[in-house]
XYZ file of N, CA and C in Angstrom:
624
model
N 83.314 -105.551 -43.261
C 83.026 -104.767 -44.402
C 81.466 -104.366 -44.337
N 81.075 -103.211 -44.946
C 79.906 -102.726 -44.746
C 79.173 -102.312 -46.154
N 77.912 -102.408 -46.265
C 77.344 -102.008 -47.443
C 77.264 -100.512 -47.337
N 76.674 -99.717 -48.436
C 76.572 -98.303 -48.328
C 75.567 -97.804 -47.304
N 74.674 -98.559 -46.892
C 73.781 -98.155 -45.691
C 74.179 -98.539 -44.299
N 75.485 -98.842 -44.377
C 76.462 -99.222 -43.027
C 75.922 -100.480 -42.496
N 74.978 -101.513 -43.262
C 74.763 -102.747 -42.608
C 76.132 -103.578 -42.902
N 76.353 -104.364 -42.034
C 77.542 -105.106 -42.120
C 77.353 -106.426 -43.258
N 78.300 -106.785 -43.935
C 77.897 -107.986 -44.933
C 77.880 -109.123 -44.067
N 76.966 -110.148 -44.409
C 76.834 -111.345 -43.595
C 78.075 -112.245 -44.322
N 78.293 -113.329 -43.582
C 79.359 -114.355 -44.182
C 78.871 -114.860 -45.478
N 77.547 -115.069 -45.680
C 76.732 -115.768 -46.911
C 77.024 -114.583 -47.896
N 76.778 -113.384 -47.788
C 76.934 -112.257 -48.777
C 78.396 -112.009 -49.114
N 79.161 -112.076 -48.365
C 80.782 -111.991 -48.552
C 81.289 -113.030 -49.395
N 80.903 -114.091 -49.081
C 81.425 -115.407 -49.942
C 80.664 -115.492 -51.461
N 79.447 -115.204 -51.417
C 78.599 -114.927 -52.565
C 79.267 -113.976 -53.435
N 79.547 -112.860 -52.847
C 80.152 -111.621 -53.612
C 81.361 -112.041 -54.324
N 82.467 -112.741 -53.319
C 83.578 -113.059 -53.631
C 83.418 -114.167 -54.826
N 82.648 -115.228 -54.821
C 82.312 -116.122 -56.005
C 81.934 -115.498 -57.280
N 80.935 -114.322 -57.037
C 80.593 -113.611 -58.156
C 81.682 -113.096 -58.983
N 82.520 -112.399 -58.285
C 83.821 -111.760 -58.815
C 84.665 -112.874 -59.480
N 84.956 -114.044 -58.820
C 85.814 -115.116 -59.429
C 85.252 -115.598 -60.444
N 83.772 -115.627 -60.651
C 83.074 -116.403 -61.693
C 83.333 -115.443 -63.033
N 83.178 -114.053 -62.891
C 83.435 -113.225 -63.847
C 84.958 -113.141 -64.342
N 85.804 -113.207 -63.323
C 87.367 -113.130 -63.460
C 87.615 -114.220 -64.315
N 87.504 -115.355 -64.278
C 87.782 -116.581 -65.005
C 87.021 -117.086 -66.110
N 85.952 -116.108 -66.449
C 84.987 -116.581 -67.393
C 85.699 -116.810 -68.795
N 86.677 -115.824 -68.851
C 87.463 -116.069 -70.149
C 87.898 -117.412 -70.577
N 88.247 -118.283 -69.466
C 88.716 -119.514 -69.736
C 87.690 -120.288 -70.551
N 86.531 -120.054 -70.342
C 85.511 -120.815 -71.397
C 85.741 -120.556 -72.823
N 85.878 -119.280 -73.109
C 86.109 -118.913 -74.411
C 87.478 -119.504 -75.074
N 88.523 -119.293 -74.220
C 89.734 -119.870 -74.600
C 89.794 -121.332 -74.685
N 89.141 -121.956 -73.933
C 88.960 -123.536 -74.010
C 88.300 -124.019 -75.358
N 87.260 -123.198 -75.695
C 86.677 -123.384 -76.809
C 87.445 -123.219 -78.066
N 88.096 -122.210 -78.131
C 89.276 -121.987 -79.269
C 90.224 -123.005 -79.240
N 90.599 -123.538 -78.151
C 91.728 -124.452 -78.112
C 91.016 -125.797 -78.754
N 89.956 -125.997 -78.316
C 89.050 -127.278 -78.822
C 89.129 -127.219 -80.316
N 88.755 -126.019 -80.906
C 88.709 -126.037 -82.486
C 90.116 -126.136 -83.089
N 91.070 -125.477 -82.334
C 92.457 -125.565 -82.917
C 93.049 -126.954 -82.833
N 92.675 -127.796 -81.746
C 92.988 -129.184 -81.652
C 92.006 -130.074 -82.546
N 91.133 -129.474 -82.947
C 90.194 -130.430 -83.790
C 89.346 -131.649 -83.137
N 89.268 -131.264 -81.758
C 88.577 -132.338 -81.078
C 87.356 -132.740 -81.519
N 86.462 -131.744 -81.918
C 85.028 -132.022 -82.547
C 85.312 -132.967 -83.678
N 86.167 -132.628 -84.571
C 86.306 -133.324 -86.014
C 86.853 -134.786 -85.610
N 87.747 -134.860 -84.541
C 88.358 -136.216 -84.186
C 87.297 -137.115 -83.582
N 86.308 -136.644 -82.691
C 85.473 -137.559 -82.271
C 84.326 -137.730 -83.226
N 84.062 -136.832 -84.124
C 83.062 -137.064 -85.099
C 83.610 -138.197 -86.147
N 84.788 -138.056 -86.521
C 85.318 -138.842 -87.513
C 85.545 -140.276 -86.836
N 85.814 -140.391 -85.555
C 85.863 -141.600 -84.921
C 84.483 -142.471 -84.963
N 83.409 -141.792 -84.995
C 82.014 -142.288 -85.279
C 81.482 -142.933 -84.113
N 82.158 -142.754 -82.877
C 81.406 -143.193 -81.694
C 82.184 -142.468 -80.527
N 81.674 -142.491 -79.242
C 82.154 -141.866 -78.228
C 83.740 -142.398 -78.038
N 84.723 -141.400 -77.538
C 85.979 -141.657 -77.343
C 86.409 -141.720 -75.953
N 87.355 -142.444 -75.517
C 87.931 -142.314 -74.241
C 89.127 -141.292 -74.263
N 89.432 -140.935 -73.026
C 90.650 -140.052 -72.858
C 91.862 -140.424 -73.859
N 92.164 -141.690 -73.479
C 93.471 -142.387 -74.108
C 93.358 -142.154 -75.712
N 92.175 -142.649 -76.122
C 91.815 -142.460 -77.712
C 92.099 -141.128 -78.190
N 91.557 -140.287 -77.473
C 91.760 -138.716 -77.732
C 93.444 -138.303 -77.731
N 94.106 -138.897 -76.783
C 95.437 -138.792 -76.644
C 96.238 -139.248 -77.755
N 95.854 -140.396 -78.210
C 96.384 -141.039 -79.251
C 96.178 -140.379 -80.554
N 95.082 -139.490 -80.641
C 94.841 -138.851 -81.935
C 95.249 -137.432 -81.863
N 95.702 -136.929 -80.725
C 96.074 -135.543 -80.873
C 97.423 -135.452 -80.465
N 98.500 -134.697 -81.071
C 99.840 -134.828 -80.819
C 100.246 -134.019 -79.557
N 99.824 -134.472 -78.464
C 100.187 -133.971 -77.046
C 101.203 -134.715 -76.496
N 102.310 -134.070 -75.932
C 103.450 -134.842 -75.227
C 102.712 -135.608 -73.921
N 103.362 -136.814 -73.676
C 103.005 -137.385 -72.622
C 102.685 -136.781 -71.177
N 103.875 -135.847 -70.975
C 103.884 -135.156 -69.755
C 102.770 -134.247 -69.569
N 102.121 -133.752 -70.757
C 100.866 -132.837 -70.536
C 99.467 -133.561 -70.691
N 99.482 -134.839 -70.782
C 98.304 -135.653 -71.032
C 97.151 -135.198 -70.083
N 97.607 -134.988 -68.741
C 96.588 -134.762 -67.864
C 95.943 -133.347 -67.998
N 96.505 -132.426 -68.739
C 96.027 -131.049 -68.980
C 94.887 -131.528 -70.085
N 94.781 -132.310 -70.937
C 93.815 -132.572 -71.900
C 92.505 -132.976 -71.230
N 92.835 -133.803 -69.977
C 91.642 -134.181 -69.297
C 90.859 -132.906 -68.539
N 91.831 -131.884 -68.092
C 91.259 -130.725 -67.497
C 90.395 -129.894 -68.547
N 91.034 -129.715 -69.851
C 90.235 -129.016 -70.862
C 89.091 -129.861 -71.139
N 88.975 -131.159 -71.184
C 87.619 -131.814 -71.490
C 86.623 -131.478 -70.509
N 87.173 -131.289 -69.278
C 86.331 -131.052 -67.913
C 85.622 -129.762 -68.299
N 86.288 -128.884 -68.916
C 85.812 -127.408 -68.866
C 84.722 -127.452 -70.237
N 85.124 -128.234 -71.094
C 84.261 -128.361 -72.189
C 82.952 -129.159 -71.996
N 83.181 -130.055 -71.289
C 81.857 -130.721 -70.676
C 80.963 -129.808 -69.847
N 81.525 -129.082 -68.813
C 80.740 -128.162 -68.199
C 80.116 -127.107 -69.128
N 80.724 -126.750 -69.996
C 80.277 -125.809 -71.021
C 79.272 -126.302 -71.878
N 79.055 -127.635 -71.972
C 78.043 -128.282 -72.500
C 78.549 -128.457 -74.143
N 79.640 -128.432 -74.466
C 80.152 -128.768 -75.729
C 80.368 -130.321 -76.020
N 80.563 -130.874 -75.116
C 80.530 -132.401 -75.064
C 79.726 -133.061 -73.933
N 79.624 -134.240 -73.962
C 78.690 -135.095 -73.092
C 79.601 -136.212 -72.573
N 79.642 -136.611 -71.405
C 80.252 -137.760 -70.941
C 79.176 -139.045 -71.053
N 79.922 -140.089 -71.641
C 79.087 -141.444 -71.589
C 79.858 -142.372 -70.802
N 79.035 -142.931 -69.760
C 79.593 -144.067 -69.163
C 79.467 -145.458 -69.654
N 80.676 -146.088 -69.787
C 80.625 -147.420 -70.444
C 81.140 -148.349 -69.257
N 80.356 -149.066 -68.666
C 80.730 -149.794 -67.444
C 81.726 -151.161 -67.703
N 81.474 -151.462 -68.998
C 82.391 -152.868 -69.426
C 83.622 -152.401 -70.062
N 84.300 -151.267 -69.818
C 85.447 -150.962 -70.330
C 86.376 -150.275 -69.151
N 87.664 -150.568 -69.231
C 88.527 -150.054 -68.319
C 88.502 -148.480 -67.999
N 88.600 -147.840 -69.261
C 88.165 -146.299 -68.989
C 86.519 -146.203 -69.295
N 85.899 -146.279 -68.323
C 84.440 -146.291 -68.437
C 83.745 -144.687 -68.837
N 84.640 -143.677 -68.846
C 84.214 -142.380 -69.361
C 84.409 -142.247 -70.868
N 83.504 -141.770 -71.679
C 83.976 -141.613 -72.949
C 83.247 -140.152 -73.292
N 83.758 -139.374 -74.477
C 83.409 -138.149 -74.673
C 82.674 -138.207 -75.939
N 81.439 -137.548 -75.957
C 80.652 -137.545 -77.246
C 80.127 -136.034 -77.726
N 79.651 -135.926 -78.851
C 79.209 -134.718 -79.453
C 77.884 -134.098 -78.834
N 77.762 -132.814 -78.799
C 76.446 -132.238 -78.464
C 75.911 -131.451 -79.858
N 74.895 -130.888 -79.703
C 74.383 -129.984 -80.755
C 75.450 -128.763 -81.105
N 75.954 -128.533 -79.932
C 76.850 -127.122 -80.136
C 78.171 -127.465 -80.584
N 78.762 -128.646 -80.237
C 80.070 -129.189 -80.891
C 79.821 -129.584 -82.377
N 78.576 -129.996 -82.872
C 78.522 -130.327 -84.301
C 78.606 -128.953 -85.159
N 78.379 -127.839 -84.378
C 78.647 -126.641 -85.116
C 79.897 -126.263 -85.121
N 80.833 -126.941 -84.679
C 82.423 -126.643 -84.546
C 83.042 -127.418 -85.576
N 82.213 -128.323 -86.191
C 83.020 -129.274 -87.076
C 83.628 -128.197 -88.341
N 84.918 -128.658 -88.887
C 85.452 -127.648 -89.784
C 84.717 -127.793 -91.083
N 84.311 -129.007 -91.505
C 83.692 -128.941 -92.794
C 82.158 -129.022 -92.883
N 81.706 -129.091 -91.751
C 80.141 -129.090 -91.722
C 79.567 -127.823 -92.420
N 78.288 -128.112 -93.150
C 77.664 -126.960 -94.092
C 77.285 -125.871 -92.983
N 77.053 -125.945 -91.660
C 76.683 -124.931 -90.750
C 77.629 -124.786 -89.744
N 78.921 -125.073 -89.972
C 79.836 -124.690 -89.063
C 79.982 -123.250 -88.622
N 80.397 -123.125 -87.364
C 80.424 -121.579 -87.050
C 81.967 -121.454 -86.424
N 82.733 -122.347 -86.634
C 84.206 -122.357 -86.302
C 84.976 -121.237 -86.646
N 84.790 -120.826 -87.826
C 85.336 -119.563 -88.344
C 84.938 -118.211 -87.670
N 83.687 -118.298 -87.102
C 83.143 -117.132 -86.201
C 84.078 -117.099 -84.909
N 84.154 -118.150 -84.190
C 84.802 -118.513 -82.971
C 86.144 -117.939 -83.154
N 86.892 -118.415 -84.362
C 88.210 -118.143 -84.521
C 88.605 -116.739 -84.751
N 87.529 -115.941 -85.481
C 87.555 -114.616 -85.791
C 87.437 -113.833 -84.523
N 86.360 -113.910 -83.753
C 86.220 -113.216 -82.477
C 87.152 -113.379 -81.537
N 88.012 -114.534 -81.405
C 88.897 -114.845 -80.414
C 90.270 -114.592 -80.947
N 90.271 -114.199 -82.195
C 91.703 -113.951 -82.846
C 92.430 -112.773 -82.046
N 93.679 -112.762 -81.614
C 94.358 -111.693 -80.958
C 94.151 -110.286 -81.468
N 94.207 -110.160 -82.815
C 93.903 -108.798 -83.486
C 92.477 -108.386 -83.166
N 91.546 -109.130 -83.015
C 90.136 -108.731 -82.616
C 89.916 -108.528 -81.328
N 90.637 -109.356 -80.297
C 90.579 -109.300 -78.971
C 91.325 -108.108 -78.251
N 92.390 -107.656 -79.023
C 93.349 -106.638 -78.306
C 92.530 -105.386 -77.994
N 91.759 -104.959 -78.859
C 90.966 -103.569 -78.464
C 90.152 -103.671 -77.111
N 89.787 -104.919 -76.760
C 88.893 -105.123 -75.430
C 90.074 -104.828 -74.244
N 91.334 -104.844 -74.458
C 92.277 -104.750 -73.431
C 92.269 -103.159 -73.101
N 91.921 -102.339 -74.165
C 92.037 -100.954 -74.238
C 90.741 -100.209 -73.958
N 89.751 -100.597 -73.645
C 88.483 -100.051 -73.491
C 88.447 -98.940 -72.512
N 89.032 -99.090 -71.462
C 89.117 -97.929 -70.495
C 89.929 -96.819 -70.895
N 91.055 -97.046 -71.670
C 91.825 -96.141 -72.217
C 91.121 -95.384 -73.409
N 90.322 -96.124 -74.176
C 89.582 -95.447 -75.209
C 88.565 -94.788 -74.690
N 87.807 -95.055 -73.643
C 86.717 -94.256 -73.269
C 87.144 -92.812 -72.667
N 88.260 -92.816 -71.979
C 88.559 -91.504 -71.430
C 89.249 -90.591 -72.445
N 89.587 -91.200 -73.660
C 90.433 -90.347 -74.585
C 89.463 -89.639 -75.386
N 89.960 -88.616 -76.006
C 89.258 -87.559 -76.771
C 88.971 -88.097 -78.189
N 89.547 -89.213 -78.633
C 89.483 -89.604 -79.923
C 88.087 -90.144 -80.257
N 87.716 -89.812 -81.322
C 86.415 -90.283 -81.982
C 86.458 -91.589 -82.849
N 87.579 -92.149 -82.900
C 87.826 -93.372 -83.497
C 87.274 -94.435 -82.543
N 87.163 -95.666 -83.151
C 86.822 -96.837 -82.297
C 88.009 -97.267 -81.640
N 87.772 -98.174 -80.453
C 88.926 -98.806 -79.760
C 89.673 -99.632 -80.918
N 89.020 -100.298 -81.758
C 89.912 -101.000 -82.925
C 90.840 -100.100 -83.492
N 90.484 -99.031 -83.895
C 91.378 -98.126 -84.605
C 92.501 -97.515 -83.833
N 92.000 -97.173 -82.559
C 93.173 -96.827 -81.488
C 94.294 -97.512 -81.244
N 93.798 -98.822 -81.238
C 94.918 -99.786 -81.050
C 95.731 -100.266 -82.183
N 95.023 -100.393 -83.226
C 95.656 -100.944 -84.611
C 96.037 -99.794 -85.491
N 95.686 -98.522 -85.174
C 95.848 -97.384 -86.159
C 95.319 -97.487 -87.413
N 94.240 -98.423 -87.545
C 93.595 -98.559 -88.870
C 92.082 -99.203 -88.398
N 91.147 -98.869 -89.586
C 89.806 -99.498 -89.057
C 89.849 -101.005 -89.508
N 88.899 -101.908 -89.134
C 89.029 -103.055 -89.451
C 89.192 -103.456 -91.006
N 88.447 -102.735 -91.722
C 88.359 -103.012 -93.380
C 89.754 -102.595 -93.815
N 90.431 -101.534 -93.414
C 91.751 -101.395 -93.765
C 92.839 -102.422 -93.388
N 92.581 -102.869 -92.138
C 93.549 -104.029 -91.602
C 93.334 -105.202 -92.474
N 92.119 -105.611 -92.741
C 91.688 -106.830 -93.296
C 92.369 -106.639 -94.821
N 92.232 -105.402 -95.273
C 92.778 -105.385 -96.818
C 94.298 -105.469 -96.786
N 94.958 -105.413 -95.826
C 96.354 -105.485 -95.598
C 97.096 -106.805 -95.124
N 95.957 -107.630 -94.133
C 96.220 -109.003 -93.570
C 95.480 -109.940 -94.404
N 95.958 -110.662 -95.212
C 95.327 -111.665 -96.098
C 94.533 -112.653 -95.108
N 95.371 -113.052 -94.009
C 94.828 -114.029 -93.066
C 93.462 -113.484 -92.333
N 93.617 -112.438 -91.977
C 92.420 -111.724 -91.193
C 91.285 -111.461 -92.320
N 91.567 -111.093 -93.433
C 90.692 -110.940 -94.466
C 89.861 -112.353 -94.814
N 90.656 -113.233 -95.169
C 90.079 -114.636 -95.199
C 89.256 -115.178 -94.103
N 89.823 -114.935 -92.874
C 88.995 -115.398 -91.857
C 87.802 -114.527 -91.538
N 87.577 -113.313 -91.787
C 86.605 -112.397 -91.872
C 85.527 -112.869 -92.809
N 86.099 -113.236 -93.940
C 84.918 -113.724 -94.847
C 84.405 -115.017 -94.676
N 85.436 -115.870 -94.118
C 84.658 -117.135 -93.654
C 83.608 -117.154 -92.621
N 84.046 -116.178 -91.698
C 83.127 -115.952 -90.412
C 81.726 -115.506 -90.903
N 81.822 -114.243 -91.792
C 80.348 -113.760 -92.070
C 79.756 -114.673 -93.035
N 80.387 -115.698 -93.818
C 79.583 -116.493 -94.718
C 78.957 -117.631 -93.845
N 79.830 -118.049 -92.857
C 79.062 -119.179 -92.027
C 78.005 -118.631 -91.089
N 78.001 -117.466 -90.735
C 76.855 -116.923 -90.029
C 75.691 -116.778 -90.855
N 76.043 -116.303 -92.175
C 74.817 -116.093 -93.036
C 74.141 -117.580 -93.460
N 75.047 -118.540 -93.627
C 74.579 -120.016 -93.998
C 73.650 -120.382 -92.901
N 73.818 -120.254 -91.431
C 73.143 -120.705 -90.344
C 71.801 -120.022 -90.454
N 71.920 -118.723 -90.560
C 70.518 -117.794 -90.746
C 69.647 -118.281 -91.990
N 70.320 -118.576 -92.946
C 69.515 -118.859 -94.330
C 68.923 -120.170 -94.117
N 69.734 -121.162 -93.375
C 69.182 -122.498 -93.211
C 67.905 -122.381 -92.415
N 67.919 -121.600 -91.293
C 66.929 -121.500 -90.472
C 65.654 -120.901 -91.017
N 65.868 -119.728 -91.877
C 64.869 -119.091 -92.620
C 63.977 -119.941 -93.610
N 65.073 -120.864 -94.357
C 64.321 -121.453 -95.463
C 63.607 -122.874 -95.100
N 64.081 -123.260 -93.826
C 63.551 -124.479 -93.147
C 62.314 -124.192 -92.556
N 62.292 -123.156 -91.624
C 61.205 -122.951 -90.808
C 60.322 -121.556 -90.986
N 60.788 -120.842 -91.929
C 60.243 -119.552 -92.269
C 59.826 -119.285 -93.667
N 59.797 -120.425 -94.448
C 59.588 -120.419 -95.734
C 58.325 -119.586 -96.240
N 57.269 -119.897 -95.338
C 55.967 -119.343 -95.715
C 55.968 -117.822 -95.787
N 56.964 -117.067 -95.058
C 57.065 -115.634 -94.975
C 57.343 -115.099 -96.355
N 58.052 -115.834 -96.931
C 58.642 -115.508 -98.221
C 57.775 -115.986 -99.570
N 56.651 -116.702 -99.307
C 55.771 -117.190 -100.504
C 55.093 -115.914 -101.073
N 55.194 -115.879 -102.243
C 54.574 -114.846 -103.180
C 55.266 -113.701 -103.448
N 56.653 -113.587 -102.820
C 57.429 -112.459 -102.867
C 58.370 -112.697 -104.242
N 58.203 -111.552 -104.990
C 58.868 -111.785 -106.334
C 59.791 -110.344 -106.404
N 60.793 -110.512 -107.524
C 61.640 -109.291 -107.660
C 61.353 -108.722 -109.031
N 60.943 -107.493 -109.024
C 60.685 -106.753 -110.216
C 61.618 -105.575 -110.632
N 61.087 -104.795 -111.515
C 61.662 -103.546 -111.903
C 61.946 -102.697 -110.591
N 60.798 -102.632 -109.798
C 60.783 -101.698 -108.832
C 61.296 -102.162 -107.537
N 61.766 -103.549 -107.594
C 62.492 -104.189 -106.292
C 61.536 -105.430 -105.959
N 61.955 -105.583 -104.684
C 61.048 -106.763 -104.107
C 59.500 -106.444 -103.889
N 58.538 -107.304 -104.208
C 57.182 -106.900 -103.993
C 56.516 -108.536 -103.655
N 55.410 -108.245 -103.018
C 54.542 -109.395 -102.621
C 53.649 -109.673 -103.981
N 53.397 -110.802 -104.634
C 52.454 -111.111 -105.642
C 51.155 -111.464 -104.970
N 50.237 -110.568 -104.995
C 48.986 -110.988 -104.411
C 48.075 -111.572 -105.246
N 48.567 -111.695 -106.441
C 47.607 -112.506 -107.442
C 47.480 -113.933 -107.326
């Protein structure tokens, strides 16, 4: 196989190119694994346990059939690689590997004030993800509508108005995003808002 300038690909280039393709091909697994972790409430289970958990303890807490138990181990390996959990070694136990939370997984707790779990669920919801399967079809079409409209026949707002589940999820997602932003602004950027007041003419800075 040759490059456009007719130079032959080296073995290293060929294998690196293949790995690059495979890396992008299977990257969706990270997102789906994240969604699965939230649906199984793995961050909440570990958090409520109060200390690192072994795989056996997770299996006891999650209703997974015994025949599929090894798949939970594989899921946790992906989530470890994605830095949503850390592995803690405890040498004085039969199962020396235990799983614990990271700052990222703290944001996935269902009832946490700054939880972003609703955003993850919204973005990875089949209704939201389906238009991405039709991007090429949308690009070559003469339609001036969005890919979302082309696939669903309605705008996001129209569909949300007819689908209570999507509407609630969208509201929760936007609210959670706003809470994170507001928290950062109020904690670390409070000085920016000092002296700003709201009057009849709108927001203004009081220089007095």
